[in-house]
C-alpha cells in the first residue's frame, strides 16, 4: 500500500460515526488497516457499523457517546487505550444542525444546544485526546467545522457561530501543542448530501442551495471524506492549524 494511505495499526477515535462523514471515514480507514473506536449518541446504529467492520476482520469497537458530556468523551479515549494502548488519530466529527431561522429569531435554547454539542463536544474530545497524545509523544486531531465556520451563515446563525468556535479551538490547539508533535486541523465542508442536510432539505431546497455553488451541485459525502483521509495521512506530517474548505468553490467566490 502507498505510504500516503497506509494506516496499518493506527488507532483512530471517531465521534458521530453512526452515519454520514463519520461512518464513511471509518470504512475508508478500515480498508487501510486502522483500528477503530467509534462513538455516537445512537448506540445501536454505531454498534451496527462496528459489527459490520468486525465481520470483515477489522479491529473495531463502538460505544455510546454523547459528546456534550465530558465523561462520555473521556470514555472513548479510555476505551482506545484499554483495547489498543494509544490514540494515534482522533476525529471530532459529531455535530448537529439547526432549523433555518433569521438571527433575531434564534433563542437561548437553540444557542445552548448548538454550543453544547458543536463546541463543547469538540473541546471535551480534544481535552482527553490531547492528554493521551502528550503521554505517548504525539498524535493527529481533525475537527469537523463547516464553511459556515469561515464565513457568513445566513439563516444558520447559531450553527455558524458554533462552527466558528471550532475553528478557534483548532487554531489555538495547533499552536499550543505543535511542539509536542500533535497536529490539529479542521475540515470545512459546505452543504454535502449527508443526513444532516437531506433530513432538513427536500429536493427543491437542495436545488436552491446548489445555485450558490460554483460547481452547481451539492457535494457527495465521499468527496469530503477523501480530503479527511488525506489530512489524516501518516505521511502528512507538517500540516497543522489549517482549516481546509471542501465546498465546490463557495469560499472562493
Tab-separated table of C-alpha atoms in Angstrom:
chain	number	residue	atom	x	y	z
A	1	UNK	CA	0.000	0.000	0.000
A	2	UNK	CA	1.185	3.527	-0.775
A	3	UNK	CA	2.599	5.060	2.413
A	4	UNK	CA	0.363	8.080	1.927
A	5	UNK	CA	-2.688	5.902	2.505
A	6	UNK	CA	-1.261	3.307	4.880
A	7	UNK	CA	-2.996	3.460	8.265
A	8	UNK	CA	-1.893	-0.019	9.332
A	9	UNK	CA	-2.267	-0.402	13.125
A	10	UNK	CA	-3.108	3.270	13.623
A	11	UNK	CA	-5.626	3.649	16.455
A	12	UNK	CA	-8.398	6.011	15.399
A	13	UNK	CA	-11.176	7.505	17.528
A	14	UNK	CA	-14.160	8.909	15.590
A	15	UNK	CA	-17.220	10.598	17.085
A	16	UNK	CA	-20.503	10.776	15.206
A	17	UNK	CA	-19.617	7.521	13.455
A	18	UNK	CA	-23.101	6.060	13.024
A	19	UNK	CA	-23.720	7.757	9.685
A	20	UNK	CA	-22.523	10.433	7.281
A	21	UNK	CA	-18.888	11.504	7.241
A	22	UNK	CA	-18.077	9.530	10.376
A	23	UNK	CA	-19.297	6.209	9.055
A	24	UNK	CA	-17.695	6.682	5.650
A	25	UNK	CA	-14.396	7.708	7.209
A	26	UNK	CA	-14.447	4.671	9.490
A	27	UNK	CA	-14.999	2.405	6.497
A	28	UNK	CA	-12.277	4.119	4.482
A	29	UNK	CA	-9.679	3.924	7.246
A	30	UNK	CA	-10.649	0.321	7.998
A	31	UNK	CA	-9.753	-0.585	4.424
A	32	UNK	CA	-6.334	0.929	5.068
A	33	UNK	CA	-5.551	-1.056	8.208
A	34	UNK	CA	-6.708	1.204	11.034
A	35	UNK	CA	-8.010	0.063	14.403
A	36	UNK	CA	-11.203	1.913	15.241
A	37	UNK	CA	-13.023	3.183	18.301
A	38	UNK	CA	-16.359	4.548	17.132
A	39	UNK	CA	-18.776	6.652	19.134
A	40	UNK	CA	-22.218	8.085	18.542
A	41	UNK	CA	-25.251	9.109	20.566
A	42	UNK	CA	-27.149	6.448	18.585
A	43	UNK	CA	-25.653	3.412	20.282
A	44	UNK	CA	-27.484	0.760	18.276
A	45	UNK	CA	-26.551	2.314	14.955
A	46	UNK	CA	-22.878	2.861	15.727
A	47	UNK	CA	-22.549	-0.681	17.036
A	48	UNK	CA	-24.027	-1.899	13.765
A	49	UNK	CA	-21.286	-0.020	11.906
A	50	UNK	CA	-18.593	-1.525	14.120
A	51	UNK	CA	-20.060	-5.020	13.852
A	52	UNK	CA	-20.095	-4.815	10.040
A	53	UNK	CA	-16.422	-3.825	10.046
A	54	UNK	CA	-15.517	-6.504	12.586
A	55	UNK	CA	-17.142	-9.107	10.354
A	56	UNK	CA	-14.565	-8.158	7.720
A	57	UNK	CA	-11.688	-8.715	10.129
A	58	UNK	CA	-11.268	-5.097	11.212
A	59	UNK	CA	-10.412	-4.242	14.829
A	60	UNK	CA	-13.428	-2.050	15.547
A	61	UNK	CA	-15.353	-1.333	18.723
A	62	UNK	CA	-18.222	1.036	19.411
A	63	UNK	CA	-19.771	2.752	22.374
A	64	UNK	CA	-22.450	5.299	23.064
A	65	UNK	CA	-21.029	8.807	23.156
A	66	UNK	CA	-22.974	11.984	23.794
A	67	UNK	CA	-20.222	14.488	23.066
A	68	UNK	CA	-21.961	17.185	25.102
A	69	UNK	CA	-20.971	15.158	28.175
A	70	UNK	CA	-17.344	15.350	29.224
A	71	UNK	CA	-17.293	11.880	30.749
A	72	UNK	CA	-18.570	10.318	27.515
A	73	UNK	CA	-15.690	11.885	25.571
A	74	UNK	CA	-13.207	10.664	28.168
A	75	UNK	CA	-14.696	7.164	27.942
A	76	UNK	CA	-13.863	6.986	24.229
A	77	UNK	CA	-10.204	7.746	24.838
A	78	UNK	CA	-10.109	5.400	27.814
A	79	UNK	CA	-11.590	2.620	25.677
A	80	UNK	CA	-8.994	3.164	22.941
A	81	UNK	CA	-6.149	2.997	25.450
A	82	UNK	CA	-7.615	-0.047	27.199
A	83	UNK	CA	-8.143	-2.010	23.977
A	84	UNK	CA	-5.323	-0.761	21.758
A	85	UNK	CA	-2.840	1.048	24.010
A	86	UNK	CA	-2.893	4.509	22.432
A	87	UNK	CA	-4.736	7.097	20.309
A	88	UNK	CA	-2.908	7.975	17.102
A	89	UNK	CA	-5.744	9.824	15.384
A	90	UNK	CA	-8.900	11.473	16.690
A	91	UNK	CA	-11.707	12.878	14.590
A	92	UNK	CA	-14.205	15.141	16.323
A	93	UNK	CA	-16.971	14.733	13.800
A	94	UNK	CA	-20.181	14.629	15.852
A	95	UNK	CA	-22.418	17.618	15.311
A	96	UNK	CA	-25.960	18.857	14.882
A	97	UNK	CA	-27.639	21.263	12.503
A	98	UNK	CA	-30.293	23.874	13.253
A	99	UNK	CA	-33.578	24.934	11.654
A	100	UNK	CA	-33.319	27.731	9.112
A	101	UNK	CA	-34.031	30.902	11.109
A	102	UNK	CA	-33.114	34.574	10.860
A	103	UNK	CA	-30.727	35.743	13.549
A	104	UNK	CA	-33.338	37.688	15.547
A	105	UNK	CA	-35.471	34.559	15.964
A	106	UNK	CA	-32.715	32.414	17.482
A	107	UNK	CA	-33.484	31.851	21.149
A	108	UNK	CA	-31.320	30.880	24.093
A	109	UNK	CA	-32.229	27.199	23.994
A	110	UNK	CA	-31.039	26.871	20.386
A	111	UNK	CA	-27.770	28.626	21.193
A	112	UNK	CA	-27.262	26.380	24.205
A	113	UNK	CA	-27.921	23.249	22.147
A	114	UNK	CA	-25.514	24.293	19.399
A	115	UNK	CA	-22.714	25.150	21.775
A	116	UNK	CA	-23.239	22.068	23.941
A	117	UNK	CA	-22.730	19.694	21.003
A	118	UNK	CA	-20.815	21.550	18.320
A	119	UNK	CA	-18.391	23.452	20.564
A	120	UNK	CA	-18.172	21.774	23.966
A	121	UNK	CA	-18.271	18.398	22.230
A	122	UNK	CA	-15.125	19.293	20.287
A	123	UNK	CA	-13.343	20.794	23.299
A	124	UNK	CA	-14.208	17.823	25.523
A	125	UNK	CA	-12.899	15.472	22.864
A	126	UNK	CA	-9.692	17.447	22.358
A	127	UNK	CA	-9.130	17.686	26.101
A	128	UNK	CA	-8.878	13.944	26.589
A	129	UNK	CA	-7.317	13.172	23.211
A	130	UNK	CA	-4.527	15.680	23.792
A	131	UNK	CA	-3.940	14.413	27.322
A	132	UNK	CA	-3.301	10.936	25.930
A	133	UNK	CA	-1.247	12.186	22.984
A	134	UNK	CA	1.033	14.119	25.329
A	135	UNK	CA	1.717	10.883	27.206
A	136	UNK	CA	2.589	8.950	24.058
A	137	UNK	CA	4.602	11.621	22.263
A	138	UNK	CA	2.245	12.866	19.564
A	139	UNK	CA	-0.893	12.388	17.548
A	140	UNK	CA	-3.198	13.832	14.951
A	141	UNK	CA	-6.588	15.506	15.526
A	142	UNK	CA	-9.105	16.511	12.880
A	143	UNK	CA	-12.102	18.642	13.828
A	144	UNK	CA	-15.108	18.891	11.556
A	145	UNK	CA	-16.138	22.515	11.211
A	146	UNK	CA	-18.014	23.889	8.195
A	147	UNK	CA	-17.899	26.514	5.519
A	148	UNK	CA	-20.282	28.236	7.934
A	149	UNK	CA	-17.317	28.400	10.300
A	150	UNK	CA	-15.225	30.556	7.981
A	151	UNK	CA	-17.851	32.909	6.559
A	152	UNK	CA	-21.409	34.086	6.897
A	153	UNK	CA	-24.138	31.520	7.508
A	154	UNK	CA	-27.396	33.200	6.534
A	155	UNK	CA	-30.368	31.655	8.373
A	156	UNK	CA	-27.965	29.402	10.306
A	157	UNK	CA	-26.584	31.905	12.789
A	158	UNK	CA	-26.305	29.664	15.852
A	159	UNK	CA	-24.741	26.846	13.848
A	160	UNK	CA	-22.350	29.273	12.167
A	161	UNK	CA	-21.295	30.770	15.482
A	162	UNK	CA	-20.601	27.308	16.873
A	163	UNK	CA	-18.597	26.255	13.842
A	164	UNK	CA	-16.553	29.472	14.027
A	165	UNK	CA	-15.729	28.452	17.583
A	166	UNK	CA	-14.474	25.082	16.305
A	167	UNK	CA	-12.037	26.967	14.085
A	168	UNK	CA	-10.835	28.921	17.122
A	169	UNK	CA	-10.300	25.747	19.139
A	170	UNK	CA	-8.454	24.159	16.225
A	171	UNK	CA	-6.030	27.011	15.666
A	172	UNK	CA	-5.402	27.548	19.363
A	173	UNK	CA	-4.755	23.857	19.947
A	174	UNK	CA	-2.477	23.638	16.927
A	175	UNK	CA	-0.261	26.445	18.240
A	176	UNK	CA	-0.233	25.197	21.828
A	177	UNK	CA	0.696	21.606	21.029
A	178	UNK	CA	2.747	21.762	17.824
A	179	UNK	CA	5.982	21.420	19.790
A	180	UNK	CA	4.603	18.209	21.286
A	181	UNK	CA	4.168	16.599	17.845
A	182	UNK	CA	0.390	16.928	17.979
A	183	UNK	CA	-1.133	18.196	14.740
A	184	UNK	CA	-4.610	19.717	14.855
A	185	UNK	CA	-6.551	20.736	11.752
A	186	UNK	CA	-10.137	21.301	10.696
A	187	UNK	CA	-12.096	20.417	7.608
A	188	UNK	CA	-14.798	22.821	6.482
A	189	UNK	CA	-17.362	21.219	4.173
A	190	UNK	CA	-20.124	23.157	2.520
A	191	UNK	CA	-23.513	21.510	2.085
A	192	UNK	CA	-22.943	17.832	1.336
A	193	UNK	CA	-25.580	15.161	0.942
A	194	UNK	CA	-25.309	13.661	4.410
A	195	UNK	CA	-28.374	13.068	6.601
A	196	UNK	CA	-27.692	16.414	8.300
A	197	UNK	CA	-28.663	18.059	5.000
A	198	UNK	CA	-31.062	15.575	3.444
A	199	UNK	CA	-33.150	15.295	6.610
A	200	UNK	CA	-33.950	19.022	6.580
A	201	UNK	CA	-33.781	19.958	2.890
A	202	UNK	CA	-36.058	18.398	0.278
A	203	UNK	CA	-35.103	18.142	-3.390
A	204	UNK	CA	-36.391	21.624	-4.136
A	205	UNK	CA	-34.401	23.229	-1.361
A	206	UNK	CA	-31.306	21.242	-2.324
A	207	UNK	CA	-31.644	22.648	-5.842
A	208	UNK	CA	-31.829	26.171	-4.447
A	209	UNK	CA	-28.796	25.548	-2.230
A	210	UNK	CA	-26.767	24.268	-5.172
A	211	UNK	CA	-27.236	27.551	-7.048
A	212	UNK	CA	-24.711	29.325	-4.826
A	213	UNK	CA	-22.065	26.671	-5.522
A	214	UNK	CA	-19.753	27.454	-8.465
A	215	UNK	CA	-19.807	23.738	-9.383
A	216	UNK	CA	-23.649	23.975	-9.377
A	217	UNK	CA	-24.197	20.898	-7.247
A	218	UNK	CA	-24.009	19.839	-3.632
A	219	UNK	CA	-21.097	17.735	-2.509
A	220	UNK	CA	-21.124	13.983	-2.163
A	221	UNK	CA	-20.085	12.770	1.303
A	222	UNK	CA	-17.329	10.672	-0.265
A	223	UNK	CA	-15.764	13.823	-1.723
A	224	UNK	CA	-15.354	15.256	1.765
A	225	UNK	CA	-14.074	12.004	3.241
A	226	UNK	CA	-11.327	11.795	0.590
A	227	UNK	CA	-9.925	15.060	1.932
A	228	UNK	CA	-10.291	13.869	5.519
A	229	UNK	CA	-8.187	10.812	4.691
A	230	UNK	CA	-5.542	12.987	3.028
A	231	UNK	CA	-5.399	15.344	6.007
A	232	UNK	CA	-5.042	12.392	8.370
A	233	UNK	CA	-2.394	10.601	6.310
A	234	UNK	CA	0.531	9.427	8.467
A	235	UNK	CA	2.773	10.833	5.741
A	236	UNK	CA	1.231	14.306	6.129
A	237	UNK	CA	3.465	15.443	8.982
A	238	UNK	CA	3.788	19.242	8.619
A	239	UNK	CA	0.166	20.366	8.265
A	240	UNK	CA	-1.246	21.909	11.427
A	241	UNK	CA	-3.563	24.759	12.331
A	242	UNK	CA	-5.192	24.677	8.907
A	243	UNK	CA	-8.894	24.839	8.079
A	244	UNK	CA	-9.466	23.302	4.685
A	245	UNK	CA	-12.632	24.064	2.724
A	246	UNK	CA	-14.268	21.358	0.632
A	247	UNK	CA	-17.100	23.323	-0.877
A	248	UNK	CA	-17.186	23.235	-4.676
A	249	UNK	CA	-15.695	26.721	-4.797
A	250	UNK	CA	-18.148	28.538	-2.486
A	251	UNK	CA	-15.454	30.087	-0.284
A	252	UNK	CA	-13.561	31.345	-3.356
A	253	UNK	CA	-16.499	33.164	-4.917
